[in-house]
Short mmCIF file of N, CA and C in Angstrom, two decimals:
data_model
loop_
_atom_site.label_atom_id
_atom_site.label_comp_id
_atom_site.label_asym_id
_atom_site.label_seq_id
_atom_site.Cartn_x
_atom_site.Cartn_y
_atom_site.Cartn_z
N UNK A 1 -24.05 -60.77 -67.10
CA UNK A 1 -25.25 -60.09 -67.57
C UNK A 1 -25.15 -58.62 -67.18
N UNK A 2 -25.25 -57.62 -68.28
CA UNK A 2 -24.83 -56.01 -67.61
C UNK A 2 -26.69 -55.56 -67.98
N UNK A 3 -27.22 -56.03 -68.32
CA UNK A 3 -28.41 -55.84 -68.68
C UNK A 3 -29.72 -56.55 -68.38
N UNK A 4 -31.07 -55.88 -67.97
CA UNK A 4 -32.22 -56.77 -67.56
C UNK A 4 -32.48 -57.39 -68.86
N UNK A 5 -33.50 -58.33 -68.59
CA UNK A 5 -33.67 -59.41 -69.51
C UNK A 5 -34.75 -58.41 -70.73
N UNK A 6 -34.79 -58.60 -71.72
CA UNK A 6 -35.54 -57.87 -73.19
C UNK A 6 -36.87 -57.80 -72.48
N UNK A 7 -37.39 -58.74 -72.22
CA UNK A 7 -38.61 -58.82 -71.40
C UNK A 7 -38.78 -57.84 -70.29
N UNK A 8 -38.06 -57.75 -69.22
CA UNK A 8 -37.97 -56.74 -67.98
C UNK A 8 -37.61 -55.55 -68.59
N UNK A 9 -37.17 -54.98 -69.82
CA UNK A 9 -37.63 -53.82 -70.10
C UNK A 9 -38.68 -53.37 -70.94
N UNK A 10 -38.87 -54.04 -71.45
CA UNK A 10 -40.18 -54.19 -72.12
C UNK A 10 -41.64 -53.86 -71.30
N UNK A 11 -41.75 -54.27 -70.24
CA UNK A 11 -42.58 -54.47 -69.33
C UNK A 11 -42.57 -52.88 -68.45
N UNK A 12 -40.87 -53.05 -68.32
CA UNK A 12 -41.03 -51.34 -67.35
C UNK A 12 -41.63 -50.53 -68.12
N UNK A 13 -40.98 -50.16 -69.64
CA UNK A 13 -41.24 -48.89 -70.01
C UNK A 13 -43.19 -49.03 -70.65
N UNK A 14 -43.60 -50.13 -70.85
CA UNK A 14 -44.95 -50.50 -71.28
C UNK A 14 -45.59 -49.50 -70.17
N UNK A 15 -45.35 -50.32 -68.55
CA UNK A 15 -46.14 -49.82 -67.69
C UNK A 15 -45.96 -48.58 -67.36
N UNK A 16 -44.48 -47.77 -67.44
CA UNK A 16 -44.29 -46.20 -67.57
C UNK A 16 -45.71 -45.66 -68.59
N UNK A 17 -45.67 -46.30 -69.81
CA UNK A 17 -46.09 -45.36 -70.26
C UNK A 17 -47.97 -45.49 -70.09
N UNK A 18 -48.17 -46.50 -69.61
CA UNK A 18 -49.92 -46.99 -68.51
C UNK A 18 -49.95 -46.38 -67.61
N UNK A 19 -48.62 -45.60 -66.81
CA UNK A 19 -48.72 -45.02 -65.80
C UNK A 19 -49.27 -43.71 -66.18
N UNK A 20 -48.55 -42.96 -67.16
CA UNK A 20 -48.60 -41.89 -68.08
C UNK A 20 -50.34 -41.55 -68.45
N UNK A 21 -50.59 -42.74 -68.91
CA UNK A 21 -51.74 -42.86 -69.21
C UNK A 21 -52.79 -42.50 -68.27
N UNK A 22 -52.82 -43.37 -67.55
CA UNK A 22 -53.54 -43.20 -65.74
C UNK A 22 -53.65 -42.19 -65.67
N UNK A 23 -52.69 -41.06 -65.22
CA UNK A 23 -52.40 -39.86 -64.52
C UNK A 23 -53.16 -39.08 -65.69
N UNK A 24 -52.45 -39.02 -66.68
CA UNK A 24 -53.25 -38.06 -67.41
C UNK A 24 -54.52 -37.88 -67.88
N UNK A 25 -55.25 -39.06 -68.15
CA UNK A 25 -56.74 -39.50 -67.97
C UNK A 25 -57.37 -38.08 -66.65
N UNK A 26 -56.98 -38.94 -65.67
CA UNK A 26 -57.42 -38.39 -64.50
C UNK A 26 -57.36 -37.02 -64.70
N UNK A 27 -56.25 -36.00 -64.73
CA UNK A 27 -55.84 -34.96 -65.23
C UNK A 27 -56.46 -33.93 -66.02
N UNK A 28 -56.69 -34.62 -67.22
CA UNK A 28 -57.73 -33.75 -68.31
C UNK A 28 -58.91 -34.10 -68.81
N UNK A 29 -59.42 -35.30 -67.11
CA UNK A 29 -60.85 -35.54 -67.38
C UNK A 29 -61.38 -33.91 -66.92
N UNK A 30 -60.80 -33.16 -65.94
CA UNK A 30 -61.07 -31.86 -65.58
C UNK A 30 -61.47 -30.51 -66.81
N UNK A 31 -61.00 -30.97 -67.72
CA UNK A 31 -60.85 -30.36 -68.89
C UNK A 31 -62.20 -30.27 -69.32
N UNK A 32 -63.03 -31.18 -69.79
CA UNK A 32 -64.17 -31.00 -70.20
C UNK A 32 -65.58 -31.36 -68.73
N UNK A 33 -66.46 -30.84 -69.42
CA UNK A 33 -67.81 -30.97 -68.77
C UNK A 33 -68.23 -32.16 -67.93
N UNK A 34 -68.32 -31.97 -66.89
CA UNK A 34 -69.01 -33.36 -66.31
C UNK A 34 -70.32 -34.10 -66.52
N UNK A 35 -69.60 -35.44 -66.94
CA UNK A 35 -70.98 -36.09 -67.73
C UNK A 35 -71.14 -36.25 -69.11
N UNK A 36 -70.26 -35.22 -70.09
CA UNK A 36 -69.92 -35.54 -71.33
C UNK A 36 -68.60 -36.36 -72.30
N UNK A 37 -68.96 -36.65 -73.00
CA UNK A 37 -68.31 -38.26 -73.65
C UNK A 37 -66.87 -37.67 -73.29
N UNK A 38 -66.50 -36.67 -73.55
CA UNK A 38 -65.28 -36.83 -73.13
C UNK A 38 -64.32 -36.67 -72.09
N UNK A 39 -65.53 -36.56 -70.96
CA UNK A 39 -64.85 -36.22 -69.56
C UNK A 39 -65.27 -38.03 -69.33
N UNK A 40 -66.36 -38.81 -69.70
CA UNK A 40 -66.33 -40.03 -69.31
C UNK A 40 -65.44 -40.74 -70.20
N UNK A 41 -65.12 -40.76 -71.61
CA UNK A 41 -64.11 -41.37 -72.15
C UNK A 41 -62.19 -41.17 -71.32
N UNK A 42 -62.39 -40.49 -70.45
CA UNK A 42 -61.45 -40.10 -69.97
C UNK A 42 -61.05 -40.46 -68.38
N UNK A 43 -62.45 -40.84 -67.92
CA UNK A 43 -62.38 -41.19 -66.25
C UNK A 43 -62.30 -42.95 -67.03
N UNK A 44 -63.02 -43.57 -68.05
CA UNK A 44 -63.15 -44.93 -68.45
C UNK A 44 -61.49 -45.23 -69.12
N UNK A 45 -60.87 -44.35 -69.55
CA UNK A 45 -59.31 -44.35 -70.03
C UNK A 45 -58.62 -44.76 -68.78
N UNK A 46 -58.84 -43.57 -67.64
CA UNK A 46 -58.52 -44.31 -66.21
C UNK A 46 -58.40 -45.08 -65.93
N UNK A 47 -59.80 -45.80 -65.63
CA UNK A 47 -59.81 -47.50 -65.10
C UNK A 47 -59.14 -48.39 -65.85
N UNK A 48 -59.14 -48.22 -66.97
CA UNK A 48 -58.68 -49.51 -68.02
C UNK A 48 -57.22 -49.13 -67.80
N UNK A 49 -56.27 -48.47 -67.84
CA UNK A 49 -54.76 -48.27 -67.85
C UNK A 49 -54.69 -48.57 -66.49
N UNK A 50 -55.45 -47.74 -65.35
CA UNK A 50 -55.25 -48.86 -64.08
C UNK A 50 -54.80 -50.00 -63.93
N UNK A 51 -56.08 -50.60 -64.35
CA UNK A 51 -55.92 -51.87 -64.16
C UNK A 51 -55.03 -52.88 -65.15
N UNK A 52 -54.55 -52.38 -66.16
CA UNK A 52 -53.75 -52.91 -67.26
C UNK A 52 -52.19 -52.13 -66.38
N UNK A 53 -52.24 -51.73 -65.71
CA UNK A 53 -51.17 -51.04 -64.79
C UNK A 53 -50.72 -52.18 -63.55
N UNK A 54 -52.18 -52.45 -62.56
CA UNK A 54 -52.01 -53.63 -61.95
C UNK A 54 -51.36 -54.70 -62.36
N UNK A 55 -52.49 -55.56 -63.31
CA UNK A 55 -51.72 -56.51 -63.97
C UNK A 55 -50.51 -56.66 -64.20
N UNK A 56 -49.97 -55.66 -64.99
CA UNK A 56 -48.27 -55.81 -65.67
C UNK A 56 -47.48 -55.49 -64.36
N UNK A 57 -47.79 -54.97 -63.01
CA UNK A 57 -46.95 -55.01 -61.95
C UNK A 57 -46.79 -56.31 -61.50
N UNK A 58 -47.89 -57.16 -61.45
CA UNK A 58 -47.98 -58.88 -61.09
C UNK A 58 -47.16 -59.38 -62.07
N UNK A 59 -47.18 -59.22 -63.02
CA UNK A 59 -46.22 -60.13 -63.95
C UNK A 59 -44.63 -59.76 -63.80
N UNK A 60 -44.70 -58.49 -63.41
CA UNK A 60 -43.53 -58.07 -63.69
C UNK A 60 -42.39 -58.71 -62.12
N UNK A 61 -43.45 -58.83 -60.95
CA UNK A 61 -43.16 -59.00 -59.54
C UNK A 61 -42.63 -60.87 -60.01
N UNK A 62 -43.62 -61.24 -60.98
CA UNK A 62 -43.17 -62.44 -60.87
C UNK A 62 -41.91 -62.90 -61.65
N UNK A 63 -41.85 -62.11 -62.59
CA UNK A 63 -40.64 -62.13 -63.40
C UNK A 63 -39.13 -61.89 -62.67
N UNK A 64 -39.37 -60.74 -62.07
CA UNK A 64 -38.30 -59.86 -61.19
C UNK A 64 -37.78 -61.66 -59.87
N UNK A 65 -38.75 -62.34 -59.71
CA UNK A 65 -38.19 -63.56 -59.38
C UNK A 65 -37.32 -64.26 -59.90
N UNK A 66 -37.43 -64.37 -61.22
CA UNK A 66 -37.12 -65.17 -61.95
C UNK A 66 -35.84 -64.86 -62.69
N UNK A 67 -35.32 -63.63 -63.01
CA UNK A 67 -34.34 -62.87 -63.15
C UNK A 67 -33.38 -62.36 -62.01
N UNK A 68 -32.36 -62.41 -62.06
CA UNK A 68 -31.30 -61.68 -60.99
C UNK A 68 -30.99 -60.14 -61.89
N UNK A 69 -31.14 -59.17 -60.89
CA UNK A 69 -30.93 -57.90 -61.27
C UNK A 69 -29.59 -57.77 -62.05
N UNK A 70 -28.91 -57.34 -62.84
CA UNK A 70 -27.57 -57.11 -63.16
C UNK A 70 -26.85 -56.65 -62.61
N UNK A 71 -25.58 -56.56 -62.50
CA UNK A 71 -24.72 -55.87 -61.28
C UNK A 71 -24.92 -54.40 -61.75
N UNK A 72 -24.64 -53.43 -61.10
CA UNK A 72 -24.31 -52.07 -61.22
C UNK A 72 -22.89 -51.78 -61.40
N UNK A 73 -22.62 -51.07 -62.22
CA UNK A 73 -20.71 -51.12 -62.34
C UNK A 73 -20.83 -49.44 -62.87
N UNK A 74 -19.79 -48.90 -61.88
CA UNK A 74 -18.98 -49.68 -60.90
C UNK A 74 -20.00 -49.48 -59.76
N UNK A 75 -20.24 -50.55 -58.85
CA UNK A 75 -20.65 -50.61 -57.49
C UNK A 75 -21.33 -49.64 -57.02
N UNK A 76 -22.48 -49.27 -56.41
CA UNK A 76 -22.26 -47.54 -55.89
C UNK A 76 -22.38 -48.15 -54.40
N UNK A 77 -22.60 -46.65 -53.50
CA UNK A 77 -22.38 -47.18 -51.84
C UNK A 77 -23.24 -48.12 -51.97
N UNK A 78 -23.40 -48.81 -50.40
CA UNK A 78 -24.57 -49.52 -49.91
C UNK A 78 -25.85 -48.58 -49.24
N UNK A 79 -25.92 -47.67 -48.59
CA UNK A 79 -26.58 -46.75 -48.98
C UNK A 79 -27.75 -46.21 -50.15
N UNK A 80 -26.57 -46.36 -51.35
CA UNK A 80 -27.39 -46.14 -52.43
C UNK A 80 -28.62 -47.53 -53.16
N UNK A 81 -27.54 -48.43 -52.73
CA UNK A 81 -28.24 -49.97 -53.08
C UNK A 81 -29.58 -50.11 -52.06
N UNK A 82 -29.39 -49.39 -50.84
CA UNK A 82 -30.32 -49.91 -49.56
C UNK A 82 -31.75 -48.98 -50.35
N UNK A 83 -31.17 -47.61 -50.68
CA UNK A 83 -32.38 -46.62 -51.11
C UNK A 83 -32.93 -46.81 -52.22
N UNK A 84 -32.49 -47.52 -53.62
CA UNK A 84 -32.95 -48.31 -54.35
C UNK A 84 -33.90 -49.46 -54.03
N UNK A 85 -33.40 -50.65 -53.25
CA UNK A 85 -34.36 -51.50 -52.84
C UNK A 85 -35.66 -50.74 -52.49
N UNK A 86 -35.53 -49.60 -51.17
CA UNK A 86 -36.98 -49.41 -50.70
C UNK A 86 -37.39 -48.54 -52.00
N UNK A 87 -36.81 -48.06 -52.91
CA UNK A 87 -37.27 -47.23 -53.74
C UNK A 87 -38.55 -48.10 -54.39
N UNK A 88 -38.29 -49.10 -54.61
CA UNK A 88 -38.56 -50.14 -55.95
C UNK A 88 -39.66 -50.69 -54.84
N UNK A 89 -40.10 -50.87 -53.57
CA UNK A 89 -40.97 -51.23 -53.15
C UNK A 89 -42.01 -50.74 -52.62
N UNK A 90 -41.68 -49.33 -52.32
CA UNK A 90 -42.59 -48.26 -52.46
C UNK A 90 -43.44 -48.13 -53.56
N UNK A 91 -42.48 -48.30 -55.26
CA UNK A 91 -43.06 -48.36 -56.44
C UNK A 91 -43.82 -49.14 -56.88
N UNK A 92 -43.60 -50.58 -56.41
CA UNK A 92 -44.44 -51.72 -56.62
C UNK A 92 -45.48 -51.40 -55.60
N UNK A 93 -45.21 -51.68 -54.44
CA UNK A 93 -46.84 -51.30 -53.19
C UNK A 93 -47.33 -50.34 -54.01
N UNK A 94 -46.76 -49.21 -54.36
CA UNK A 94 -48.05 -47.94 -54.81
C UNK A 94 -48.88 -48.68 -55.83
N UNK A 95 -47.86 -49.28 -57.13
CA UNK A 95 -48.71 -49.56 -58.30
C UNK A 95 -48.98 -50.23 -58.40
N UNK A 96 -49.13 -51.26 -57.16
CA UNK A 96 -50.36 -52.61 -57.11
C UNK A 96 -51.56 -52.22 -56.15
N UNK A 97 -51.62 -51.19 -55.00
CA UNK A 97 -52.54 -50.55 -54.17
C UNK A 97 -53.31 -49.76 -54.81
N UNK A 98 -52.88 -49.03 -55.94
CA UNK A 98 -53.78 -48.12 -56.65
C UNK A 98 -54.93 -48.29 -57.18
N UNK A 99 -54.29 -49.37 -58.03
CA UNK A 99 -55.69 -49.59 -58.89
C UNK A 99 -56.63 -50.69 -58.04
N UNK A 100 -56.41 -51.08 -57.09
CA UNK A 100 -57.40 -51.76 -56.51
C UNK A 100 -58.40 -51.13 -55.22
N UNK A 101 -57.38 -50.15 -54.89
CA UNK A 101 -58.09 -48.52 -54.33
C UNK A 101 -59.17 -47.91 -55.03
N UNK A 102 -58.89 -47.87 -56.02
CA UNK A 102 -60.23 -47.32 -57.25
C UNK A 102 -60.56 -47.86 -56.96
N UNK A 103 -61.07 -49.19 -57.66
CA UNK A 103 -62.01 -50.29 -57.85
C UNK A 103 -62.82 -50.33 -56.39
N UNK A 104 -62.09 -50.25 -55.10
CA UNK A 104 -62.46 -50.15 -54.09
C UNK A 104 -63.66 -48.80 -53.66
N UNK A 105 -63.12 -47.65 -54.28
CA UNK A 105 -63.67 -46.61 -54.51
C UNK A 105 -64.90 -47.13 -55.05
N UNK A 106 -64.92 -47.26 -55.96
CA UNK A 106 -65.95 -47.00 -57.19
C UNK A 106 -66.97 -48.11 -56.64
N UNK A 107 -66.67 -49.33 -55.58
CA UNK A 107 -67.97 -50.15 -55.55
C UNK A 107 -68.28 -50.24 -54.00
N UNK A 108 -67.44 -48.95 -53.44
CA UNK A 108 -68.07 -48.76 -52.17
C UNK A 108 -68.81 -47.44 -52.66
N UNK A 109 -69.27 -46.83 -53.68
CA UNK A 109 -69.56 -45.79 -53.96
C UNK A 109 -71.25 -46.30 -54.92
N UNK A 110 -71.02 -47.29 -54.99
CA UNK A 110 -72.37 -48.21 -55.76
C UNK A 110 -72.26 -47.76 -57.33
N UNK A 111 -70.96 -47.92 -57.85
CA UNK A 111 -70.62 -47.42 -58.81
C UNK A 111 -70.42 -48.80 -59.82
N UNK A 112 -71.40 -49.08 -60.79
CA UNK A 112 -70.40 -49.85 -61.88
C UNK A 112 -69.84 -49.03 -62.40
N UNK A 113 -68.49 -50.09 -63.76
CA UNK A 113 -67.57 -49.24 -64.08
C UNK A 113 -67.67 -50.42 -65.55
N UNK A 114 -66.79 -49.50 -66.36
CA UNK A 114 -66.70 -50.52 -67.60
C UNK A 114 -65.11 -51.51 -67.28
N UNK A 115 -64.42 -52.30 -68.28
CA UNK A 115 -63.36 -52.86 -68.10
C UNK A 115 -63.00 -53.55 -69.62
N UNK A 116 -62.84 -52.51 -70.84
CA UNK A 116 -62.65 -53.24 -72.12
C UNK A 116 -63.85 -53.08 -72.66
N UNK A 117 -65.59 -52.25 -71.93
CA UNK A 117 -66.40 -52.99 -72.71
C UNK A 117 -67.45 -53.23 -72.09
N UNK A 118 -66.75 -54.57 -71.14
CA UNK A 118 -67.31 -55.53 -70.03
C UNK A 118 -68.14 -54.48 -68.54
N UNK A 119 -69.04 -54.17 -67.52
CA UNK A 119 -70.20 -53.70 -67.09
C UNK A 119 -69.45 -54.70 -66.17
N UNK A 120 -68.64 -53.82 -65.11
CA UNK A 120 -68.43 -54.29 -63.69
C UNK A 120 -69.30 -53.79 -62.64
N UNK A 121 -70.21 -54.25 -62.35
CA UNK A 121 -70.90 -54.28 -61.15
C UNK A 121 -70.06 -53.97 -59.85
N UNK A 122 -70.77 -52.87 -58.92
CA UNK A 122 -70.28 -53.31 -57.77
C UNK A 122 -70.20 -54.49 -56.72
N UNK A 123 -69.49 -54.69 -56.24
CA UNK A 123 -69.39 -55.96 -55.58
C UNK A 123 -69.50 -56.13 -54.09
N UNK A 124 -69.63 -54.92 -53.54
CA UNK A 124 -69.71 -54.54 -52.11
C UNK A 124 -70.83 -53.54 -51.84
N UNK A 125 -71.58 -53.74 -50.35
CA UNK A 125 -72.89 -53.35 -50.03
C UNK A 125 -72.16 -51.07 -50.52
N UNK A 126 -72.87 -50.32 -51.14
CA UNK A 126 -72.43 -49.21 -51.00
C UNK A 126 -72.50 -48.70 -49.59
N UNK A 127 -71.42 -47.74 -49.34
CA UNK A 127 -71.27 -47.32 -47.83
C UNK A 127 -70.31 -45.97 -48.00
N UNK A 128 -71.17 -45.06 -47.96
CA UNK A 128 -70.58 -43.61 -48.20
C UNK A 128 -69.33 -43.17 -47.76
N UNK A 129 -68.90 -43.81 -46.10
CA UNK A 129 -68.22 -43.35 -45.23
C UNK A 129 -66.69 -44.13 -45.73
N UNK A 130 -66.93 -45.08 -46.04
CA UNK A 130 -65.81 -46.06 -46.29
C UNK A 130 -65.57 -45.82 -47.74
N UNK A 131 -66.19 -45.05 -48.83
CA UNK A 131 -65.68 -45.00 -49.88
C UNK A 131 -65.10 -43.44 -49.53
N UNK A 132 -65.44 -42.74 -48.80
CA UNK A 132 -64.13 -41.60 -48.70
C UNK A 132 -63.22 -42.06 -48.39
N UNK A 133 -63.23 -42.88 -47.20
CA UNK A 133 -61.76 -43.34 -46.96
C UNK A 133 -60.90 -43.58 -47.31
N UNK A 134 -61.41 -44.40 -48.53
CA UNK A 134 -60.84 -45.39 -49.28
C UNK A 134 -60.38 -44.12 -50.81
N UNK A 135 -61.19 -43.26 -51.25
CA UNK A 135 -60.90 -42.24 -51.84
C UNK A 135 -59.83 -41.37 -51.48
N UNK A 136 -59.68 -40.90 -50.40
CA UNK A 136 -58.83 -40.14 -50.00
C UNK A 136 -56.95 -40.67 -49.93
N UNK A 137 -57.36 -41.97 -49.87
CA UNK A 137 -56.09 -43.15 -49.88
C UNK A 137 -55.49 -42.60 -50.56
N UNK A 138 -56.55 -43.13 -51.78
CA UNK A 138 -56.15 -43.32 -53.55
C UNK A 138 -55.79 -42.19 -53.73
N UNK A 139 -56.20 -41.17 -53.37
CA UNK A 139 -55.92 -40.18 -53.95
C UNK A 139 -54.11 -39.51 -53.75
N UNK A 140 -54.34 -39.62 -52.03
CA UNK A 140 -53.17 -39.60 -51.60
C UNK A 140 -52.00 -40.30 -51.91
N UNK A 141 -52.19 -41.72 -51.69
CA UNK A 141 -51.18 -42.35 -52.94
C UNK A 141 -50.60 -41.90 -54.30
N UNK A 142 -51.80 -41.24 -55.22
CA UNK A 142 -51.37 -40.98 -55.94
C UNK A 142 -50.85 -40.10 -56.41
N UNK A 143 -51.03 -39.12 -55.76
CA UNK A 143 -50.16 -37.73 -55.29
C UNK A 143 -48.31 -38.43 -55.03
N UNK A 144 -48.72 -39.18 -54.37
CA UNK A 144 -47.06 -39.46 -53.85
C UNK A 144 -46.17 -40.32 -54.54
N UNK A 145 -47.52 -41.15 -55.58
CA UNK A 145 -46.66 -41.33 -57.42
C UNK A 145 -45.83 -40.67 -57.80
N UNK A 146 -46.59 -39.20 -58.04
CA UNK A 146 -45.62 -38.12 -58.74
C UNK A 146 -44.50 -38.67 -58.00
N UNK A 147 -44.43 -38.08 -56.59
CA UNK A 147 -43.12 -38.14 -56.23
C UNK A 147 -42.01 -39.16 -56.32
N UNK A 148 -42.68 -40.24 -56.44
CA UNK A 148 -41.55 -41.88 -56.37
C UNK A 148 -41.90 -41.63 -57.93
N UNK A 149 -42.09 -41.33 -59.00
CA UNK A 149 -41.62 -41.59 -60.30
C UNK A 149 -40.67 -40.68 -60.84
N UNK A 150 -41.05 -39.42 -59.99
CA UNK A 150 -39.78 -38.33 -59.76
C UNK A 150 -38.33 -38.73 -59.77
N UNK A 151 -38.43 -39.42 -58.22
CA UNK A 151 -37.57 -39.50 -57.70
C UNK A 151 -36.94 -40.72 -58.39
N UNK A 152 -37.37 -41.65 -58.85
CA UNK A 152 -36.76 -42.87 -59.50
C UNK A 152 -36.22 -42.08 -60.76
N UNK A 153 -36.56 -41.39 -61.46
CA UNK A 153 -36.00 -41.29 -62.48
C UNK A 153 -35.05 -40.25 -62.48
N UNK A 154 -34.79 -39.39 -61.54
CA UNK A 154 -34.10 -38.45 -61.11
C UNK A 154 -32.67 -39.19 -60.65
N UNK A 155 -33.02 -40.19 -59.92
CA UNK A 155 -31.99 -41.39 -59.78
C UNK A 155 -31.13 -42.09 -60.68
N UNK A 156 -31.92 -42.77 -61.90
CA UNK A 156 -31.80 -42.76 -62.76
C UNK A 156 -30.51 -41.96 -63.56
N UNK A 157 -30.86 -40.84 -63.46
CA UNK A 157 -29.94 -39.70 -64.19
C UNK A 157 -29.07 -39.43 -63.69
N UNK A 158 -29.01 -39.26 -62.61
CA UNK A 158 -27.90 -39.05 -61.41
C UNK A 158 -27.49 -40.24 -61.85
N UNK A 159 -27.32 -41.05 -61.67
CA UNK A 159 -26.36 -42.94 -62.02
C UNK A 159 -25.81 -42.28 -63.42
N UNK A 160 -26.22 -41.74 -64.46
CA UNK A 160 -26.37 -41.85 -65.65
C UNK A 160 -24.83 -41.07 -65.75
N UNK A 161 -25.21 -39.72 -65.37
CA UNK A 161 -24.57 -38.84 -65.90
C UNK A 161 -23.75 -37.66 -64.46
N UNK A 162 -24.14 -38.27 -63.41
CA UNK A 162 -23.15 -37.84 -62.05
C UNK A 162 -21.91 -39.19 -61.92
N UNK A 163 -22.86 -40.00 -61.51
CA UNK A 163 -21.90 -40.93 -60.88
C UNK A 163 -21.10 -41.94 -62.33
N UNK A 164 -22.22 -41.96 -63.42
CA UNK A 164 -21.37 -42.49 -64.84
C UNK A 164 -21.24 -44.03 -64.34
N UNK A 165 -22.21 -44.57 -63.92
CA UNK A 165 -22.60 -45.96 -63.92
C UNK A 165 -23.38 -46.83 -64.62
N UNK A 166 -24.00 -47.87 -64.51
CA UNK A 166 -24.56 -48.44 -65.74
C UNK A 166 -25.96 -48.51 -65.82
N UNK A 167 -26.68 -47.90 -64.20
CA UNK A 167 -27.73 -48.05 -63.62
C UNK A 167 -28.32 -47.94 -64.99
N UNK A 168 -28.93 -46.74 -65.28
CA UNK A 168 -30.00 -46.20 -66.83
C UNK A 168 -29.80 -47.34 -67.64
N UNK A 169 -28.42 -47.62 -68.22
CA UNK A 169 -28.22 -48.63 -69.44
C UNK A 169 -28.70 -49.80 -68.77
N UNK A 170 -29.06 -50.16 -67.82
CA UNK A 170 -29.48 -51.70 -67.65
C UNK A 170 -30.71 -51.93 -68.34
N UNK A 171 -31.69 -50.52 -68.16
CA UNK A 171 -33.04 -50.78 -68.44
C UNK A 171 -33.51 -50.04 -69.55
N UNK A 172 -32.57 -49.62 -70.34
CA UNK A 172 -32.61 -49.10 -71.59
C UNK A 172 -32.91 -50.22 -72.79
N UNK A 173 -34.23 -49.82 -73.53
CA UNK A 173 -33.38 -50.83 -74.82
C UNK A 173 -32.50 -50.78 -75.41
N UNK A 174 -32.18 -52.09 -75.99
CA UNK A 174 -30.52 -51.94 -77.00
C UNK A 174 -30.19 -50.77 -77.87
N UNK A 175 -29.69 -49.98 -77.93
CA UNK A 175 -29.00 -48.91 -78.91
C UNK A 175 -27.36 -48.65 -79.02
N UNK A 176 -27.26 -48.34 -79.92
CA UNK A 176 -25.71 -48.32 -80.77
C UNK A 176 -25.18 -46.62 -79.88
N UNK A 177 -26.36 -45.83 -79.28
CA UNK A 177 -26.23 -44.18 -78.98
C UNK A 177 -25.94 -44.85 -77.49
N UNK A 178 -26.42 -45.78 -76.65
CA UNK A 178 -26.20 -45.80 -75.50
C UNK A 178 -25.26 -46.05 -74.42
N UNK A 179 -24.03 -46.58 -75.14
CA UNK A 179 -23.10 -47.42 -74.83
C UNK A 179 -22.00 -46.62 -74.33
#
């Protein structure tokens, strides 16, 4: 097998681009007025790619069971294999902590939120002190996204086109240009 399964890339680049989503929501909710449809169509874009972000990390954690990674050819150090592993678990902890950081946010803050539609209630007594906390996390975490999506894909390229390994093509879809 020199390649993840159709499914395991399917799933990465889906949630790349939910990630995409997320961030930029957040991003150019700044853009317009606070309180108007399109600074809230834009914090509500948030939550929903969040959490459609969560999700597809659970499926994907369970899949990643179920599949054996493909070899890397040729080999790189162990080193590089060791900084990969924590790479990839940093990536998963962030993008399963995040969106439940919000959510955490938003109903220690006595905040419902929508979800598709659906009028999520908060679920916890509001408590000012503990939703900064819990804000400042999230926030911080997600600051340090940038950096681990950076850095993964910077990796990525480096495999690609320094070291001329198969890393990129594993998780590429099929193309006739990639080979």
């Amino acid at each position: 097998m020199s390649r993840f399964s159709k499914l395991q890339i399917h799933l990465h680049w889906l949630t790349l681009m939910l990630i995409a989503i997320t961030y930029a929501a957040m991003e150019l909710r700044g853009w317009f007025p606070k309180g108007g449809n399109a600074y809230l169509l834009m914090k509500e874009t948030h939550y929903n790619a969040g959490v459609f972000v969560w999700f597809l990390m659970i499926v994907r954690l369970i899949i990643k069971h179920k599949y054996s990674d493909p070899a890397i050819i040729p080999p790189p150090p162990a080193w590089q294999l060791a900084s990969a592993k924590l790479m990839h678990i940093l990536l998963y902890v962030s993008f399963l902590a995040l969106p439940l950081l919000g959510i955490l946010t938003m109903a220690f803050g006595g905040k419902s939120w929508t979800f598709l539609g659906l009028n999520i209630p908060p679920f916890v007594d509001s408590n000012g002190e503990i939703k900064s906390v819990v804000k400042d996390i999230h926030e911080t975490l997600a600051n340090i996204g940038y950096f681990l999506i950076a850095a993964h894909a910077g990796a990525a390229l480096f495999h690609h086109y320094i070291q001329r390994d198969n890393t990129l093509v594993r998780m590429m879809p099929e193309s006739k240009h990639l080979k």
